[in-house]
Tab-separated table of C-alpha atoms in Angstrom:
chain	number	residue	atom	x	y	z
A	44	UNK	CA	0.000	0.000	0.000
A	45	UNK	CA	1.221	3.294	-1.487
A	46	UNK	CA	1.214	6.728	0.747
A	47	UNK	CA	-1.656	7.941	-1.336
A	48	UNK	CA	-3.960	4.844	-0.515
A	49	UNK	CA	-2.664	4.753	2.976
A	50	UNK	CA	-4.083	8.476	3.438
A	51	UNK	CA	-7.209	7.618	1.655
A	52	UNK	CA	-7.930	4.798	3.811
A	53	UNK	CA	-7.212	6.959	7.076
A	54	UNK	CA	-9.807	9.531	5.914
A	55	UNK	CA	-12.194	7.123	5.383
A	56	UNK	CA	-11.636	5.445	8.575
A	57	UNK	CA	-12.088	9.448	10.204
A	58	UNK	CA	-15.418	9.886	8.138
A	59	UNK	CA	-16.629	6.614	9.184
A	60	UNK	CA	-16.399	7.177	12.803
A	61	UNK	CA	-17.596	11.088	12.477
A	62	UNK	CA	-20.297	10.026	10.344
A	63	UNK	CA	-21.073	7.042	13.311
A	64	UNK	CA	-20.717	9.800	16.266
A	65	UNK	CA	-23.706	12.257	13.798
A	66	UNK	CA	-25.556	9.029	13.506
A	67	UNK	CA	-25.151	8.852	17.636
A	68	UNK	CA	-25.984	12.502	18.010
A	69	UNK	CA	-29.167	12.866	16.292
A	70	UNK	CA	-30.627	9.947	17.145
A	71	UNK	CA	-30.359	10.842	20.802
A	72	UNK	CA	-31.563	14.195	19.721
A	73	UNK	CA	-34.827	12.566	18.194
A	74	UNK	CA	-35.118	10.804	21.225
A	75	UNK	CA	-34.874	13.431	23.546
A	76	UNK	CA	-37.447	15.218	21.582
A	77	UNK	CA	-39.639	12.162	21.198
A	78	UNK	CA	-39.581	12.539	24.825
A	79	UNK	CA	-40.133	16.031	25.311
A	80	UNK	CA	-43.277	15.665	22.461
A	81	UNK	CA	-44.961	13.301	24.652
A	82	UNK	CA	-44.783	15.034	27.975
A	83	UNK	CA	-46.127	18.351	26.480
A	84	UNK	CA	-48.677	16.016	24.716
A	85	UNK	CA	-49.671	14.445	28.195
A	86	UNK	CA	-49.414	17.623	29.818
A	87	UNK	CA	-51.916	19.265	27.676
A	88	UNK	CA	-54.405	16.462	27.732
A	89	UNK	CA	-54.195	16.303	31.279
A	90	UNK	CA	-54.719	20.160	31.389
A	91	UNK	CA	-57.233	19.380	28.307
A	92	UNK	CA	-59.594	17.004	30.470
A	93	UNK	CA	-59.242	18.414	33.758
A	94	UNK	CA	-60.450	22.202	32.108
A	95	UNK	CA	-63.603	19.863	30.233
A	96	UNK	CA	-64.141	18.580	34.189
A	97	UNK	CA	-64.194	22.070	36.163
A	98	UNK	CA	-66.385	22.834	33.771
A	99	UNK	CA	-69.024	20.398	33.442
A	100	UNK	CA	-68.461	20.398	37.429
A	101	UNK	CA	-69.721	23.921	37.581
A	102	UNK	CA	-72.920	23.688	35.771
């Protein structure tokens, strides 16, 4: 193995593992705002039902 194919096969080895770490990254970032989606989602039906309840409570 040449220099030039020694160099190339470095970079790609870099890429690979940067491109593994992005992979990493946003998937825990989709995750985290998977999370975050469904709390606000409970929050608001919770807030949602408990509004329809005072309500229908107070006629």
């Amino acid at each position: 193995m040449d220099e030039k194919t020694q160099s190339g096969h470095e970079l790609a080895t870099v890429s690979l593992e940067s491109h593994a770490a992005i992979v990493k990254y946003v998937s825990c970032c989709r995750f985290v705002l998977l999370v975050t989606c469904v709390n606000i989602m409970n929050c608001s039906f919770y807030f949602f039902w408990s509004t329809v309840y005072t309500l229908s409570s107070a006629k």
